[in-house]
Short mmCIF file of C-alpha atoms and ligand atoms in Angstrom, two decimals:
data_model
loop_
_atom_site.label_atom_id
_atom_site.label_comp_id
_atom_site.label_asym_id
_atom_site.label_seq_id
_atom_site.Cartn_x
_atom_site.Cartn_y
_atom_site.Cartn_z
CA UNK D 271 188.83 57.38 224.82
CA UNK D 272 187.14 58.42 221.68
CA UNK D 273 187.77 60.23 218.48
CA UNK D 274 186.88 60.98 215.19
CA UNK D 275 188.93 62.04 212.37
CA UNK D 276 189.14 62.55 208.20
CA UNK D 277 191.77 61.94 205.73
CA UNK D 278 191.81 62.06 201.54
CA UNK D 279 193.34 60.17 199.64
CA UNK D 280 196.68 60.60 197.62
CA UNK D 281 197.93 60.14 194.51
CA UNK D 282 201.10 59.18 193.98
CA UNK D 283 203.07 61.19 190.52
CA UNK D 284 206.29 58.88 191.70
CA UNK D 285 205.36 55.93 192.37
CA UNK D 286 205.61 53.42 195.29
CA UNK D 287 206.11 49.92 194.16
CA UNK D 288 208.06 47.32 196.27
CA UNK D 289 209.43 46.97 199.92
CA UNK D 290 213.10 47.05 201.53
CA UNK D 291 214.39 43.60 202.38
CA UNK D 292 214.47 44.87 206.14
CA UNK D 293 210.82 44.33 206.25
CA UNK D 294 208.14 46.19 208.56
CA UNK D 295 206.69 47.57 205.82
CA UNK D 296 209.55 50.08 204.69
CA UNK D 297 209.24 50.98 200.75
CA UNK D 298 212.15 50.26 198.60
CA UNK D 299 211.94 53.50 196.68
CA UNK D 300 210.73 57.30 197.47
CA UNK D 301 207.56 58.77 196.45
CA UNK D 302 205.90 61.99 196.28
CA UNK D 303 202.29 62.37 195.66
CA UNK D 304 199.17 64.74 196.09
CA UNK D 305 197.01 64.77 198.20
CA UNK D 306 193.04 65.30 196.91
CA UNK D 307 190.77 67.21 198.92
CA UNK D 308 187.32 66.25 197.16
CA UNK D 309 187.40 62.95 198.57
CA UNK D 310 187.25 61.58 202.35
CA UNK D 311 187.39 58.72 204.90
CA UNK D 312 185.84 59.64 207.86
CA UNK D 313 187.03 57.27 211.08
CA UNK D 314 185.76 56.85 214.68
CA UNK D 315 187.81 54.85 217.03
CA UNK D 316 186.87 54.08 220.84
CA UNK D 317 188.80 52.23 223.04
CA UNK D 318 187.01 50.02 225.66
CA UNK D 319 188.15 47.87 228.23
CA UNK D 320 185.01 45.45 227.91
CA UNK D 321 185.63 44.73 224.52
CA UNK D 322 186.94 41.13 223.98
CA UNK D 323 188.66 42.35 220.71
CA UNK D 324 188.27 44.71 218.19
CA UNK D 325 185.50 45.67 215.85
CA UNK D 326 185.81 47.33 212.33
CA UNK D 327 182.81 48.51 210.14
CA UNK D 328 183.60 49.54 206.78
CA UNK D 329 180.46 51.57 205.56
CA UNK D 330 178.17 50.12 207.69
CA UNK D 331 178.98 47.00 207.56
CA UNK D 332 181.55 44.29 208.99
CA UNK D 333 184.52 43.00 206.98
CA UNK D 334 186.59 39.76 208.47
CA UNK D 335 190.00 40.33 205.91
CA UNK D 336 190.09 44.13 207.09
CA UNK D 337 189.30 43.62 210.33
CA UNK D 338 192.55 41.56 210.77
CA UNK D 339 194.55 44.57 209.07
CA UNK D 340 192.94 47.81 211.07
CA UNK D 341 193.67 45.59 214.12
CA UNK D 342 196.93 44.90 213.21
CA UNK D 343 197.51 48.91 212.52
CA UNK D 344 195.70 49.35 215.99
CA UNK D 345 198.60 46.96 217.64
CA UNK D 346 200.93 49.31 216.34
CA UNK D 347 199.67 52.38 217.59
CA UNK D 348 199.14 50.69 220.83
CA UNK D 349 202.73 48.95 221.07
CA UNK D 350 203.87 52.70 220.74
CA UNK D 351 201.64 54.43 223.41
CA UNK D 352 202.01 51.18 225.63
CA UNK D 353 197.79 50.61 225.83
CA UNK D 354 196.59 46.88 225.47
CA UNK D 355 192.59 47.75 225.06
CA UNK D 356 190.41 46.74 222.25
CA UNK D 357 188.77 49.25 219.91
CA UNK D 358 185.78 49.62 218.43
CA UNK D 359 186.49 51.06 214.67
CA UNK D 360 183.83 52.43 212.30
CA UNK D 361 184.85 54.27 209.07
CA UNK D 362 183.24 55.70 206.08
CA UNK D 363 184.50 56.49 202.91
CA UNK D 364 182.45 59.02 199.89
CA UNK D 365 183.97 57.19 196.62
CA UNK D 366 184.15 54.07 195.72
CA UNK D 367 186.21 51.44 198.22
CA UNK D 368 189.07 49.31 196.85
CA UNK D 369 189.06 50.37 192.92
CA UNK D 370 192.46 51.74 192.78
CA UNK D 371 191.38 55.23 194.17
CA UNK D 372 194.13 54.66 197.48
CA UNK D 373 191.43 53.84 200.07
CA UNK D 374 194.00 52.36 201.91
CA UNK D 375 195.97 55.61 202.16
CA UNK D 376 192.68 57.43 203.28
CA UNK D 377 192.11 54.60 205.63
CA UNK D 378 195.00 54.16 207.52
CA UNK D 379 195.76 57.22 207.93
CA UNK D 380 192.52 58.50 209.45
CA UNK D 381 192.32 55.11 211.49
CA UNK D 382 196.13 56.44 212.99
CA UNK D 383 194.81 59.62 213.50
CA UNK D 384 191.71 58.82 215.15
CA UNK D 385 193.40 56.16 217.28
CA UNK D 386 196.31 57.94 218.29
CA UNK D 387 194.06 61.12 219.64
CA UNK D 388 191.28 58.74 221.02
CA UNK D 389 194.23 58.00 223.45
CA UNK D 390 195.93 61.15 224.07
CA UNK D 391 199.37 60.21 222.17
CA UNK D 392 200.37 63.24 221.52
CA UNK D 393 202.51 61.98 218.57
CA UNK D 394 203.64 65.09 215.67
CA UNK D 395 202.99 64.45 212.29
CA UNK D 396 206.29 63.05 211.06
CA UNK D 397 205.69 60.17 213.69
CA UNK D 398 202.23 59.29 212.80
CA UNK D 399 203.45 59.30 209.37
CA UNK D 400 205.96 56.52 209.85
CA UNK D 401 203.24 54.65 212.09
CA UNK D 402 200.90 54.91 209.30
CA UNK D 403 203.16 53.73 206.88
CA UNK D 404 203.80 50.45 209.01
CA UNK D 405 200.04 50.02 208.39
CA UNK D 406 200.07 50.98 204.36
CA UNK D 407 203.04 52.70 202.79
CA UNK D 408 201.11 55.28 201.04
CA UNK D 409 198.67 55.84 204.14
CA UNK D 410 202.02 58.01 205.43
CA UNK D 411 201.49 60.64 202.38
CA UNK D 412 198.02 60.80 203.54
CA UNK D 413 198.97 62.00 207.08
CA UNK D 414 200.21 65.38 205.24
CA UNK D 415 198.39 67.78 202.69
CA UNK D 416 199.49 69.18 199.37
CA UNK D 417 202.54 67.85 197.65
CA UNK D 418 203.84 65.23 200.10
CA UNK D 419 207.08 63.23 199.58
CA UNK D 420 207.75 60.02 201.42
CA UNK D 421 212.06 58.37 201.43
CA UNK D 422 213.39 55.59 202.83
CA UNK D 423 216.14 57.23 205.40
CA UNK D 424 217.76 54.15 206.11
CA UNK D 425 220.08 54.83 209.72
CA UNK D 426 218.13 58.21 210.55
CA UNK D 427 215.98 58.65 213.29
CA UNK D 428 213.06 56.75 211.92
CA UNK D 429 212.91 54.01 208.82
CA UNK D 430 211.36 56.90 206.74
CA UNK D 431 210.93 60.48 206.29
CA UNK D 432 207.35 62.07 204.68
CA UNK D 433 207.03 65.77 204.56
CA UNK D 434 205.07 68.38 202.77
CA UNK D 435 207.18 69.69 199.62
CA UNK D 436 204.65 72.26 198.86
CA UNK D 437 201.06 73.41 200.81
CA UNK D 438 197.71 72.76 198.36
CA UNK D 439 197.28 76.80 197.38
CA UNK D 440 200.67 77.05 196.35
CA UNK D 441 200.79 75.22 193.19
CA UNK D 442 196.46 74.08 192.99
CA UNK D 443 196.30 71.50 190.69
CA UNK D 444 193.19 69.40 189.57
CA UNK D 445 192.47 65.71 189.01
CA UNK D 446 189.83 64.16 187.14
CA UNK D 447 189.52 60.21 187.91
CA UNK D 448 188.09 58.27 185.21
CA UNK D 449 186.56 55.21 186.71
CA UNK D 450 186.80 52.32 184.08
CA UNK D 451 185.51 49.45 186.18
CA UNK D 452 183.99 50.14 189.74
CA UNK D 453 184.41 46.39 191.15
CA UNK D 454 187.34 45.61 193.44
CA UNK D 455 190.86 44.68 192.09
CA UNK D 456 192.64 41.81 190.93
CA UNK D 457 195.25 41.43 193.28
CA UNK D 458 196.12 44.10 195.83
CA UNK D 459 198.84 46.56 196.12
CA UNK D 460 200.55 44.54 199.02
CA UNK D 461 200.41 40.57 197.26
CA UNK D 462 201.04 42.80 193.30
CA UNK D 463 204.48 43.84 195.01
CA UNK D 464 205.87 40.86 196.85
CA UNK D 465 205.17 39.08 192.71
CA UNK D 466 207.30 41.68 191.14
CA UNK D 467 210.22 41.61 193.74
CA UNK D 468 210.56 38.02 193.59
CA UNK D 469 210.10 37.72 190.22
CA UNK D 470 210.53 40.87 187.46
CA UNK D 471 213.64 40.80 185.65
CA UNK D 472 212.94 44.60 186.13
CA UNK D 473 212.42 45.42 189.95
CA UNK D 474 216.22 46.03 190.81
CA UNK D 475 216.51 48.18 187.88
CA UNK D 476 213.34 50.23 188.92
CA UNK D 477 214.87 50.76 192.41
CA UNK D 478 218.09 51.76 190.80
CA UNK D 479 216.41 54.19 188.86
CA UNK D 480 213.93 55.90 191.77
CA UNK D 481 216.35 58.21 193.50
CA UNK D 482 216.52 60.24 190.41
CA UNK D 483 212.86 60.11 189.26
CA UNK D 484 212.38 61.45 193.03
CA UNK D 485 214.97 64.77 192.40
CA UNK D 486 213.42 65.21 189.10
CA UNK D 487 210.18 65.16 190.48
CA UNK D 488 210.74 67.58 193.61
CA UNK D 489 212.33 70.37 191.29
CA UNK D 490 209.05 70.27 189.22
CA UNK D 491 207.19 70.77 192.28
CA UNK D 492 209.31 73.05 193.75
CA UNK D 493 209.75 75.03 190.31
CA UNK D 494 205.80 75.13 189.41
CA UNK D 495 206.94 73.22 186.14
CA UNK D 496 203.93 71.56 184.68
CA UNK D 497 205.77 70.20 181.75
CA UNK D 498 208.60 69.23 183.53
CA UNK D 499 206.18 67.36 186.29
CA UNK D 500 204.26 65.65 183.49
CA UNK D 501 207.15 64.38 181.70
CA UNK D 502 208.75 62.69 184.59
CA UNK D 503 205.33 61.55 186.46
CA UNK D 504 204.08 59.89 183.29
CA UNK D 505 207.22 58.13 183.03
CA UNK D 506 207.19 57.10 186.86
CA UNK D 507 203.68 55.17 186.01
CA UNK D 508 204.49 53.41 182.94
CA UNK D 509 207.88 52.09 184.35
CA UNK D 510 205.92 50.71 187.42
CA UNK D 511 203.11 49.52 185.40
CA UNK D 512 206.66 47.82 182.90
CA UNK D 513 207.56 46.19 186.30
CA UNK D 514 204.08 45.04 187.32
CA UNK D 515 203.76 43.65 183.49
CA UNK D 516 207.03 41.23 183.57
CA UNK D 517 206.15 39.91 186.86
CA UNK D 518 205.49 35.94 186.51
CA UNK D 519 202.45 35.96 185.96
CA UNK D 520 202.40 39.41 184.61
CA UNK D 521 200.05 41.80 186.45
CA UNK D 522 197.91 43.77 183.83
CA UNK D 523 195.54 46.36 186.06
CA UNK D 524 194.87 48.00 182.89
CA UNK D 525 191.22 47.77 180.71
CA UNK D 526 190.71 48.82 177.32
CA UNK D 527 188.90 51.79 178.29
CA UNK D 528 192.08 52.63 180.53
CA UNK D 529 194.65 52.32 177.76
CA UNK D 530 192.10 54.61 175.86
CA UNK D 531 192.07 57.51 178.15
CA UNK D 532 196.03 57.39 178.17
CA UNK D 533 195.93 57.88 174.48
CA UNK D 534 193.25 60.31 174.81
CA UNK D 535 194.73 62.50 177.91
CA UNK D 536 198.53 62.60 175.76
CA UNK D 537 196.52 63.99 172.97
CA UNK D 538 195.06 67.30 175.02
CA UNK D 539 198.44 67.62 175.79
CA UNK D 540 199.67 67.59 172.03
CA UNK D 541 197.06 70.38 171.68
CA UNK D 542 198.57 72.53 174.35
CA UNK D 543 196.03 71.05 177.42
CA UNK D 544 198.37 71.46 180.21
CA UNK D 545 197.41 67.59 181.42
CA UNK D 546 198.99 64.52 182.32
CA UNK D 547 197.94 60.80 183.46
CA UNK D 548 198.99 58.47 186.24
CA UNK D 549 197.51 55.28 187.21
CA UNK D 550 198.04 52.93 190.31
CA UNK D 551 197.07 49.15 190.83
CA UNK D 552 193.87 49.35 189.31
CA UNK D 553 192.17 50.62 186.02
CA UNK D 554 191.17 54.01 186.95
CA UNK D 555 192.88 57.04 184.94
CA UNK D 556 194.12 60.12 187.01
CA UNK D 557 194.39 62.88 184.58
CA UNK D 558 196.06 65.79 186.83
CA UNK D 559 195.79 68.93 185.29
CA UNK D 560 195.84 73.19 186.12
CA UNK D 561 192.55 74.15 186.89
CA UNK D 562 191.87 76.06 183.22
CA UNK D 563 191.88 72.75 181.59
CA UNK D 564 189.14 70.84 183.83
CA UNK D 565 186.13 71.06 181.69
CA UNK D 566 188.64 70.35 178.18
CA UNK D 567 189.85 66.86 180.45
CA UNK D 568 186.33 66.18 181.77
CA UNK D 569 184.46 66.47 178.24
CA UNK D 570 187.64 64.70 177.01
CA UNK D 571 187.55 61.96 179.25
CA UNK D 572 183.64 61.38 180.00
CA UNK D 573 183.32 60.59 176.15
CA UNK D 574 185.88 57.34 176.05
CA UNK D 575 183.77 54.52 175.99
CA UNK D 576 184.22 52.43 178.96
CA UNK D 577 184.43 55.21 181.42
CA UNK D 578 181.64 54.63 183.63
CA UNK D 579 182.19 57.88 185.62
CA UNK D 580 184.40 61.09 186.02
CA UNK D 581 185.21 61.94 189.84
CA UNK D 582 186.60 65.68 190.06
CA UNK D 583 189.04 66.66 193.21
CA UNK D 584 191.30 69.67 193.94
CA UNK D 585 194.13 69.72 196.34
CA UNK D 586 193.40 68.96 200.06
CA UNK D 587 195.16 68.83 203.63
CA UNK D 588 196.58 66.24 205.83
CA UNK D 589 194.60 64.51 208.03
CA UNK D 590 192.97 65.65 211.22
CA UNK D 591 190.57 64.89 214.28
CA UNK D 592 187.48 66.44 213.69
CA UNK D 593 185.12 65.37 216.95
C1 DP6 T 612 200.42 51.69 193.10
O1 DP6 T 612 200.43 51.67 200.03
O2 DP6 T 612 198.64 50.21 199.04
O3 DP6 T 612 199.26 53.03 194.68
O4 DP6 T 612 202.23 49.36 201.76
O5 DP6 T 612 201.47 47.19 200.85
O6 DP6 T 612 199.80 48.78 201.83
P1 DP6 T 612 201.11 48.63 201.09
O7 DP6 T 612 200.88 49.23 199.64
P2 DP6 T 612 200.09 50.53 199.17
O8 DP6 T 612 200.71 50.70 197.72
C2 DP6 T 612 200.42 51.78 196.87
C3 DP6 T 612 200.91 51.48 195.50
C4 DP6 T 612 200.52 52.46 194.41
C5 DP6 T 612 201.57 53.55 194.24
C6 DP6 T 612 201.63 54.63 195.29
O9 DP6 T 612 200.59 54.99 195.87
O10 DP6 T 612 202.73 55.16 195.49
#
């Protein structure tokens, strides 16, 4: 009643930001993201019936706040299978935890994973996927490789839909992650949402608006249109980040040194770099990019003062159990 497995992290190009009024954790908009191969959570899970309840090292070492949230993921995958035994849960990740780099996606999805092989599920990707979005909405991207979207299918089958749009080697883009600040963030992705639905003067306007930045989106993909996909996932950020900012009180995630890098990565572009930005809940910059332009981004990038450190990642796959 063991198993091991990895997942990367995504990166979202349309973002997810705020949750239907149904609840159980079903986003209010679509998203479609990529998923980076050059970075991974690795998860064990075993299930023991002498445990008293269940145990979750992060790194090495034990964490109360996430404890209660990978056992309330575990409750999920063992409401579905019908199992009522305690786990023992220990997970490492290779970049840096909680600074906006989607740990949670990572997380979740390889905890899902692990848990839902460690007892024999048998579950197929779409259904992990919607488990592992009860957990953390983006952990459901994370579940699939390449260019992953994730709706809301509100009276189909299941609350939502993820699939793979397009497979990493057939469109391989690059990211370069500027890390501006390496501490943890402000206020999380989960608390930064509930503020903006209850109190931008924005949110309704941004879920009006997310159908079509989702179509726009998936023909880029589909069509291999850089330009196009820039164009429309730069605007996808900065209306999110406009929603976060006229919350009450307004959320800034941004530094200096992150504003900086925005200006910096939408000048490459004015000389022909084929790059764009996107950042999440947190001050890191994303500067995705075809694979030509990595050293122009990195050199680009690595001399903004503030930047503390430039992580490099191509495409990857979904997860899987390794052991
Ligand atoms: C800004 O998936 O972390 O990264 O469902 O509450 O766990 P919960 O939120 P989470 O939110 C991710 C928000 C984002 C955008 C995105 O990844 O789409």
């Amino acid at each position: 009643m063991a198993a091991t497995a990895v997942a990367h992290p995504n990166i979202a190009l349309v973002k997810y930001w705020g949750k239907a009024p149904e609840g159980d954790n079903v986003p209010a908009v679509g998203s479609l993201s990529i998923t980076l191969g050059g970075l991974t959570t690795r998860t064990r899970v075993r299930f023991d019936p002498g445990l008293a309840g269940d145990r979750f090292r992060l790194d090495g070492v034990e964490d109360g706040a996430a404890a209660r949230r990978v056992s309330r993921c575990l409750d999920r995958v063992r409401d579905r299978l019908g199992v009522r035994i305690h786990a023992e849960v220990s997970s490492r990740n290779d970049f840096p935890t909680a600074a906006g780099l989607a740990s949670s996606a990572s997380g979740f999805a390889a905890l899902v994973t692990a848990a839902e092989a460690a007892l024999g599920g048998g579950l197929d990707p779409a259904e992990r996927a919607d488990l592992a979005r009860r957990c953390s909405g983006s952990a459901a991207r994370s579940i699939f490789g390449g260019f992953v979207e994730l709706r809301p299918t509100p009276g189909g089958p299941r609350p939502t839909e993820t699939r793979q749009i397009l497979a990493p080697d057939e469109w391989p883009l690059e990211v370069v992650i500027a890390v501006t600040a390496s501490g943890p963030k402000a206020t999380g992705s989960t608390e930064g949402m509930r503020l903006t639905e209850r109190t931008s003067p924005y949110h309704a306007e941004w879920v009006r608006l997310s159908p079509a930045h989702l179509d726009e989106a998936r023909r880029a993909v589909l069509g291999r249109d850089f330009e196009a996909l820039a164009a429309i996932a730069e605007h996808s950020c900065l209306a999110m980040h406009a929603v976060m900012l006229s919350a009450r009180p307004g959320l800034i995630y941004w530094n200096g040194a992150t504003v900086a890098c925005l200006h910096r990565v939408r000048e490459l572009r004015g000389r022909g770099v084929p790059v764009f930005f996107t950042v999440d809940a947190g001050p890191q910059v994303k500067a995705v990019c075809l694979p030509e332009a990595v050293p122009a981004v990195r050199e680009a990038l690595g001399a903004v003062p503030g930047v503390e450190a430039l992580l490099h990642s191509g495409l990857g796959g979904g997860a899987e159990v390794v052991e």
